[in-house]
Amino acid sequence: MGQRRKTGDGTRLPVVSRRTVVGATIVPLMGPARGAAPVRAASIPARCASWLALDQEIDRLGRRASALETALVAQYPYFKLTKGQISALPEGREMDAISAECDRLYEVRDKALVVLSKLKPHTVQDATAMLSIGFRLNYCQDGEAWPFVREAHAFLTKAHCPDCGAAYAPVEPLPV
């Protein structure tokens, strides 16, 4: 960083050290500066939508890997090939890349799910988004949907419509 640019009037800009540049890039990761407005976290519906999009991307990749495997079965004695022979084929290389990407996405998805399961809904939209995660877990995976359903139910039994004041999910005794 020895060179400095000249400004329009002939003076030179001050030298900026590498330590200053590196330090400035880390500040946003540490959080807001004192007195600055805190950075808002993404809303629950946005987080849930991102998780669902990630889950759908994993499904899409799985369908692509399945199509490649079906093509390999039709063209080659697939079940007699070794893993190295399969990887040497163009379809095999793509399948390996898909497998590596899915492994990475599974890890991201599972970490995000742990964070999402600890959130508490504050609006009907939050509760609905959490129910959509619970539905996806219950319908498509062996995941634990109960934390999402429990939190959404807890919110909906206490929440009221802002317009008419009626309870969203009134607690009523079961008919006998």
PDB file of N, CA, C and O in Angstrom, residues 31-80:
ATOM      1  N   GLY A  31     -21.501  -6.014  15.095  1.00  0.00           N
ATOM      2  CA  GLY A  31     -22.755  -5.409  15.509  1.00  0.00           C
ATOM      3  C   GLY A  31     -22.699  -3.908  15.334  1.00  0.00           C
ATOM      4  O   GLY A  31     -21.691  -3.349  14.904  1.00  0.00           O
ATOM      5  N   PRO A  32     -23.791  -3.239  15.690  1.00  0.00           N
ATOM      6  CA  PRO A  32     -23.843  -1.797  15.495  1.00  0.00           C
ATOM      7  C   PRO A  32     -22.929  -1.055  16.464  1.00  0.00           C
ATOM      8  O   PRO A  32     -22.661  -1.532  17.559  1.00  0.00           O
ATOM      9  N   ALA A  33     -22.446   0.080  16.016  1.00  0.00           N
ATOM     10  CA  ALA A  33     -21.598   0.913  16.867  1.00  0.00           C
ATOM     11  C   ALA A  33     -22.455   1.549  17.960  1.00  0.00           C
ATOM     12  O   ALA A  33     -23.672   1.659  17.833  1.00  0.00           O
ATOM     13  N   ARG A  34     -21.806   1.977  19.010  1.00  0.00           N
ATOM     14  CA  ARG A  34     -22.516   2.607  20.112  1.00  0.00           C
ATOM     15  C   ARG A  34     -23.259   3.838  19.599  1.00  0.00           C
ATOM     16  O   ARG A  34     -22.697   4.682  18.924  1.00  0.00           O
ATOM     17  N   GLY A  35     -24.538   3.900  19.920  1.00  0.00           N
ATOM     18  CA  GLY A  35     -25.346   5.037  19.501  1.00  0.00           C
ATOM     19  C   GLY A  35     -26.002   4.844  18.149  1.00  0.00           C
ATOM     20  O   GLY A  35     -26.919   5.565  17.800  1.00  0.00           O
ATOM     21  N   ALA A  36     -25.560   3.861  17.374  1.00  0.00           N
ATOM     22  CA  ALA A  36     -26.174   3.608  16.073  1.00  0.00           C
ATOM     23  C   ALA A  36     -27.403   2.732  16.262  1.00  0.00           C
ATOM     24  O   ALA A  36     -27.516   1.990  17.229  1.00  0.00           O
ATOM     25  N   ALA A  37     -28.323   2.826  15.341  1.00  0.00           N
ATOM     26  CA  ALA A  37     -29.534   2.008  15.410  1.00  0.00           C
ATOM     27  C   ALA A  37     -29.162   0.540  15.230  1.00  0.00           C
ATOM     28  O   ALA A  37     -28.352   0.206  14.369  1.00  0.00           O
ATOM     29  N   PRO A  38     -29.723  -0.344  16.041  1.00  0.00           N
ATOM     30  CA  PRO A  38     -29.400  -1.766  15.895  1.00  0.00           C
ATOM     31  C   PRO A  38     -29.929  -2.315  14.578  1.00  0.00           C
ATOM     32  O   PRO A  38     -30.939  -1.855  14.057  1.00  0.00           O
ATOM     33  N   VAL A  39     -29.220  -3.274  14.059  1.00  0.00           N
ATOM     34  CA  VAL A  39     -29.635  -3.906  12.817  1.00  0.00           C
ATOM     35  C   VAL A  39     -30.771  -4.859  13.153  1.00  0.00           C
ATOM     36  O   VAL A  39     -30.646  -5.696  14.041  1.00  0.00           O
ATOM     37  N   ARG A  40     -31.893  -4.708  12.442  1.00  0.00           N
ATOM     38  CA  ARG A  40     -33.046  -5.559  12.710  1.00  0.00           C
ATOM     39  C   ARG A  40     -32.814  -6.936  12.132  1.00  0.00           C
ATOM     40  O   ARG A  40     -32.319  -7.090  11.034  1.00  0.00           O
ATOM     41  N   ALA A  41     -33.203  -7.926  12.887  1.00  0.00           N
ATOM     42  CA  ALA A  41     -33.137  -9.298  12.395  1.00  0.00           C
ATOM     43  C   ALA A  41     -34.252  -9.495  11.378  1.00  0.00           C
ATOM     44  O   ALA A  41     -35.260  -8.797  11.396  1.00  0.00           O
ATOM     45  N   ALA A  42     -34.051 -10.436  10.489  1.00  0.00           N
ATOM     46  CA  ALA A  42     -35.075 -10.739   9.507  1.00  0.00           C
ATOM     47  C   ALA A  42     -36.328 -11.226  10.226  1.00  0.00           C
ATOM     48  O   ALA A  42     -36.262 -11.848  11.284  1.00  0.00           O
ATOM     49  N   SER A  43     -37.474 -10.917   9.657  1.00  0.00           N
ATOM     50  CA  SER A  43     -38.731 -11.318  10.271  1.00  0.00           C
ATOM     51  C   SER A  43     -38.883 -12.838  10.236  1.00  0.00           C
ATOM     52  O   SER A  43     -38.224 -13.530   9.452  1.00  0.00           O
ATOM     53  N   ILE A  44     -39.758 -13.341  11.082  1.00  0.00           N
ATOM     54  CA  ILE A  44     -40.001 -14.782  11.124  1.00  0.00           C
ATOM     55  C   ILE A  44     -40.515 -15.287   9.781  1.00  0.00           C
ATOM     56  O   ILE A  44     -40.013 -16.294   9.275  1.00  0.00           O
ATOM     57  N   PRO A  45     -41.483 -14.610   9.141  1.00  0.00           N
ATOM     58  CA  PRO A  45     -41.909 -15.096   7.825  1.00  0.00           C
ATOM     59  C   PRO A  45     -40.770 -15.114   6.789  1.00  0.00           C
ATOM     60  O   PRO A  45     -40.673 -16.048   5.992  1.00  0.00           O
ATOM     61  N   ALA A  46     -39.892 -14.127   6.842  1.00  0.00           N
ATOM     62  CA  ALA A  46     -38.765 -14.102   5.896  1.00  0.00           C
ATOM     63  C   ALA A  46     -37.801 -15.250   6.187  1.00  0.00           C
ATOM     64  O   ALA A  46     -37.304 -15.903   5.262  1.00  0.00           O
ATOM     65  N   ARG A  47     -37.534 -15.508   7.456  1.00  0.00           N
ATOM     66  CA  ARG A  47     -36.647 -16.616   7.819  1.00  0.00           C
ATOM     67  C   ARG A  47     -37.260 -17.953   7.406  1.00  0.00           C
ATOM     68  O   ARG A  47     -36.569 -18.828   6.896  1.00  0.00           O
ATOM     69  N   CYS A  48     -38.558 -18.103   7.659  1.00  0.00           N
ATOM     70  CA  CYS A  48     -39.229 -19.352   7.289  1.00  0.00           C
ATOM     71  C   CYS A  48     -39.247 -19.527   5.774  1.00  0.00           C
ATOM     72  O   CYS A  48     -39.044 -20.634   5.271  1.00  0.00           O
ATOM     73  N   ALA A  49     -39.480 -18.441   5.044  1.00  0.00           N
ATOM     74  CA  ALA A  49     -39.473 -18.518   3.582  1.00  0.00           C
ATOM     75  C   ALA A  49     -38.089 -18.906   3.069  1.00  0.00           C
ATOM     76  O   ALA A  49     -37.969 -19.708   2.130  1.00  0.00           O
ATOM     77  N   SER A  50     -37.046 -18.380   3.693  1.00  0.00           N
ATOM     78  CA  SER A  50     -35.687 -18.746   3.289  1.00  0.00           C
ATOM     79  C   SER A  50     -35.416 -20.218   3.571  1.00  0.00           C
ATOM     80  O   SER A  50     -34.809 -20.915   2.756  1.00  0.00           O
ATOM     81  N   TRP A  51     -35.888 -20.701   4.711  1.00  0.00           N
ATOM     82  CA  TRP A  51     -35.695 -22.114   5.045  1.00  0.00           C
ATOM     83  C   TRP A  51     -36.445 -23.005   4.056  1.00  0.00           C
ATOM     84  O   TRP A  51     -35.913 -24.006   3.588  1.00  0.00           O
ATOM     85  N   LEU A  52     -37.680 -22.624   3.735  1.00  0.00           N
ATOM     86  CA  LEU A  52     -38.460 -23.413   2.777  1.00  0.00           C
ATOM     87  C   LEU A  52     -37.806 -23.404   1.394  1.00  0.00           C
ATOM     88  O   LEU A  52     -37.776 -24.428   0.703  1.00  0.00           O
ATOM     89  N   ALA A  53     -37.273 -22.263   0.977  1.00  0.00           N
ATOM     90  CA  ALA A  53     -36.587 -22.189  -0.318  1.00  0.00           C
ATOM     91  C   ALA A  53     -35.352 -23.085  -0.324  1.00  0.00           C
ATOM     92  O   ALA A  53     -35.067 -23.760  -1.322  1.00  0.00           O
ATOM     93  N   LEU A  54     -34.623 -23.105   0.768  1.00  0.00           N
ATOM     94  CA  LEU A  54     -33.449 -23.970   0.887  1.00  0.00           C
ATOM     95  C   LEU A  54     -33.859 -25.442   0.821  1.00  0.00           C
ATOM     96  O   LEU A  54     -33.230 -26.235   0.124  1.00  0.00           O
ATOM     97  N   ASP A  55     -34.933 -25.788   1.518  1.00  0.00           N
ATOM     98  CA  ASP A  55     -35.426 -27.160   1.496  1.00  0.00           C
ATOM     99  C   ASP A  55     -35.881 -27.558   0.096  1.00  0.00           C
ATOM    100  O   ASP A  55     -35.621 -28.678  -0.362  1.00  0.00           O
ATOM    101  N   GLN A  56     -36.514 -26.648  -0.616  1.00  0.00           N
ATOM    102  CA  GLN A  56     -36.948 -26.938  -1.985  1.00  0.00           C
ATOM    103  C   GLN A  56     -35.755 -27.066  -2.932  1.00  0.00           C
ATOM    104  O   GLN A  56     -35.791 -27.851  -3.876  1.00  0.00           O
ATOM    105  N   GLU A  57     -34.694 -26.313  -2.696  1.00  0.00           N
ATOM    106  CA  GLU A  57     -33.483 -26.447  -3.504  1.00  0.00           C
ATOM    107  C   GLU A  57     -32.848 -27.821  -3.294  1.00  0.00           C
ATOM    108  O   GLU A  57     -32.382 -28.449  -4.246  1.00  0.00           O
ATOM    109  N   ILE A  58     -32.857 -28.292  -2.062  1.00  0.00           N
ATOM    110  CA  ILE A  58     -32.343 -29.634  -1.791  1.00  0.00           C
ATOM    111  C   ILE A  58     -33.189 -30.669  -2.526  1.00  0.00           C
ATOM    112  O   ILE A  58     -32.652 -31.610  -3.120  1.00  0.00           O
ATOM    113  N   ASP A  59     -34.503 -30.501  -2.513  1.00  0.00           N
ATOM    114  CA  ASP A  59     -35.382 -31.419  -3.251  1.00  0.00           C
ATOM    115  C   ASP A  59     -35.091 -31.379  -4.745  1.00  0.00           C
ATOM    116  O   ASP A  59     -35.059 -32.419  -5.417  1.00  0.00           O
ATOM    117  N   ARG A  60     -34.905 -30.180  -5.281  1.00  0.00           N
ATOM    118  CA  ARG A  60     -34.617 -30.046  -6.713  1.00  0.00           C
ATOM    119  C   ARG A  60     -33.316 -30.764  -7.077  1.00  0.00           C
ATOM    120  O   ARG A  60     -33.253 -31.491  -8.069  1.00  0.00           O
ATOM    121  N   LEU A  61     -32.300 -30.580  -6.257  1.00  0.00           N
ATOM    122  CA  LEU A  61     -31.026 -31.257  -6.505  1.00  0.00           C
ATOM    123  C   LEU A  61     -31.178 -32.773  -6.405  1.00  0.00           C
ATOM    124  O   LEU A  61     -30.578 -33.521  -7.183  1.00  0.00           O
ATOM    125  N   GLY A  62     -31.975 -33.229  -5.462  1.00  0.00           N
ATOM    126  CA  GLY A  62     -32.220 -34.664  -5.320  1.00  0.00           C
ATOM    127  C   GLY A  62     -32.924 -35.245  -6.531  1.00  0.00           C
ATOM    128  O   GLY A  62     -32.594 -36.348  -6.990  1.00  0.00           O
ATOM    129  N   ARG A  63     -33.885 -34.494  -7.079  1.00  0.00           N
ATOM    130  CA  ARG A  63     -34.571 -34.958  -8.295  1.00  0.00           C
ATOM    131  C   ARG A  63     -33.619 -35.005  -9.474  1.00  0.00           C
ATOM    132  O   ARG A  63     -33.670 -35.914 -10.301  1.00  0.00           O
ATOM    133  N   ARG A  64     -32.711 -34.037  -9.567  1.00  0.00           N
ATOM    134  CA  ARG A  64     -31.713 -34.033 -10.648  1.00  0.00           C
ATOM    135  C   ARG A  64     -30.770 -35.231 -10.512  1.00  0.00           C
ATOM    136  O   ARG A  64     -30.465 -35.909 -11.498  1.00  0.00           O
ATOM    137  N   ALA A  65     -30.320 -35.521  -9.304  1.00  0.00           N
ATOM    138  CA  ALA A  65     -29.441 -36.670  -9.081  1.00  0.00           C
ATOM    139  C   ALA A  65     -30.166 -37.965  -9.425  1.00  0.00           C
ATOM    140  O   ALA A  65     -29.572 -38.878 -10.013  1.00  0.00           O
ATOM    141  N   SER A  66     -31.438 -38.044  -9.105  1.00  0.00           N
ATOM    142  CA  SER A  66     -32.231 -39.226  -9.429  1.00  0.00           C
ATOM    143  C   SER A  66     -32.359 -39.401 -10.938  1.00  0.00           C
ATOM    144  O   SER A  66     -32.248 -40.520 -11.459  1.00  0.00           O
ATOM    145  N   ALA A  67     -32.582 -38.302 -11.657  1.00  0.00           N
ATOM    146  CA  ALA A  67     -32.680 -38.371 -13.117  1.00  0.00           C
ATOM    147  C   ALA A  67     -31.354 -38.816 -13.732  1.00  0.00           C
ATOM    148  O   ALA A  67     -31.333 -39.610 -14.683  1.00  0.00           O
ATOM    149  N   LEU A  68     -30.244 -38.316 -13.196  1.00  0.00           N
ATOM    150  CA  LEU A  68     -28.929 -38.730 -13.697  1.00  0.00           C
ATOM    151  C   LEU A  68     -28.692 -40.210 -13.436  1.00  0.00           C
ATOM    152  O   LEU A  68     -28.175 -40.929 -14.300  1.00  0.00           O
ATOM    153  N   GLU A  69     -29.045 -40.659 -12.263  1.00  0.00           N
ATOM    154  CA  GLU A  69     -28.859 -42.068 -11.930  1.00  0.00           C
ATOM    155  C   GLU A  69     -29.720 -42.956 -12.830  1.00  0.00           C
ATOM    156  O   GLU A  69     -29.271 -44.003 -13.288  1.00  0.00           O
ATOM    157  N   THR A  70     -30.944 -42.523 -13.114  1.00  0.00           N
ATOM    158  CA  THR A  70     -31.820 -43.275 -14.018  1.00  0.00           C
ATOM    159  C   THR A  70     -31.204 -43.356 -15.411  1.00  0.00           C
ATOM    160  O   THR A  70     -31.239 -44.409 -16.060  1.00  0.00           O
ATOM    161  N   ALA A  71     -30.615 -42.252 -15.870  1.00  0.00           N
ATOM    162  CA  ALA A  71     -29.958 -42.248 -17.182  1.00  0.00           C
ATOM    163  C   ALA A  71     -28.757 -43.192 -17.190  1.00  0.00           C
ATOM    164  O   ALA A  71     -28.511 -43.894 -18.178  1.00  0.00           O
ATOM    165  N   LEU A  72     -28.003 -43.220 -16.112  1.00  0.00           N
ATOM    166  CA  LEU A  72     -26.849 -44.120 -16.027  1.00  0.00           C
ATOM    167  C   LEU A  72     -27.285 -45.586 -16.021  1.00  0.00           C
ATOM    168  O   LEU A  72     -26.634 -46.433 -16.636  1.00  0.00           O
ATOM    169  N   VAL A  73     -28.377 -45.887 -15.350  1.00  0.00           N
ATOM    170  CA  VAL A  73     -28.880 -47.266 -15.320  1.00  0.00           C
ATOM    171  C   VAL A  73     -29.274 -47.711 -16.718  1.00  0.00           C
ATOM    172  O   VAL A  73     -29.042 -48.856 -17.104  1.00  0.00           O
ATOM    173  N   ALA A  74     -29.859 -46.791 -17.492  1.00  0.00           N
ATOM    174  CA  ALA A  74     -30.284 -47.132 -18.852  1.00  0.00           C
ATOM    175  C   ALA A  74     -29.099 -47.302 -19.804  1.00  0.00           C
ATOM    176  O   ALA A  74     -29.183 -48.084 -20.760  1.00  0.00           O
ATOM    177  N   GLN A  75     -27.993 -46.597 -19.577  1.00  0.00           N
ATOM    178  CA  GLN A  75     -26.864 -46.614 -20.508  1.00  0.00           C
ATOM    179  C   GLN A  75     -25.773 -47.613 -20.148  1.00  0.00           C
ATOM    180  O   GLN A  75     -25.081 -48.109 -21.023  1.00  0.00           O
ATOM    181  N   TYR A  76     -25.559 -47.874 -18.871  1.00  0.00           N
ATOM    182  CA  TYR A  76     -24.416 -48.665 -18.416  1.00  0.00           C
ATOM    183  C   TYR A  76     -24.894 -49.753 -17.445  1.00  0.00           C
ATOM    184  O   TYR A  76     -25.990 -49.655 -16.899  1.00  0.00           O
ATOM    185  N   PRO A  77     -24.046 -50.733 -17.203  1.00  0.00           N
ATOM    186  CA  PRO A  77     -24.366 -51.688 -16.125  1.00  0.00           C
ATOM    187  C   PRO A  77     -24.077 -51.004 -14.773  1.00  0.00           C
ATOM    188  O   PRO A  77     -23.109 -51.328 -14.077  1.00  0.00           O
ATOM    189  N   TYR A  78     -24.915 -50.054 -14.438  1.00  0.00           N
ATOM    190  CA  TYR A  78     -24.682 -49.130 -13.326  1.00  0.00           C
ATOM    191  C   TYR A  78     -24.363 -49.846 -12.014  1.00  0.00           C
ATOM    192  O   TYR A  78     -23.457 -49.454 -11.292  1.00  0.00           O
ATOM    193  N   PHE A  79     -25.110 -50.874 -11.704  1.00  0.00           N
ATOM    194  CA  PHE A  79     -24.949 -51.530 -10.404  1.00  0.00           C
ATOM    195  C   PHE A  79     -23.705 -52.409 -10.330  1.00  0.00           C
ATOM    196  O   PHE A  79     -23.347 -52.882  -9.263  1.00  0.00           O
ATOM    197  N   LYS A  80     -23.032 -52.588 -11.461  1.00  0.00           N
ATOM    198  CA  LYS A  80     -21.783 -53.350 -11.473  1.00  0.00           C
ATOM    199  C   LYS A  80     -20.565 -52.438 -11.490  1.00  0.00           C
ATOM    200  O   LYS A  80     -19.444 -52.903 -11.354  1.00  0.00           O
TER     201      LYS A  80
END
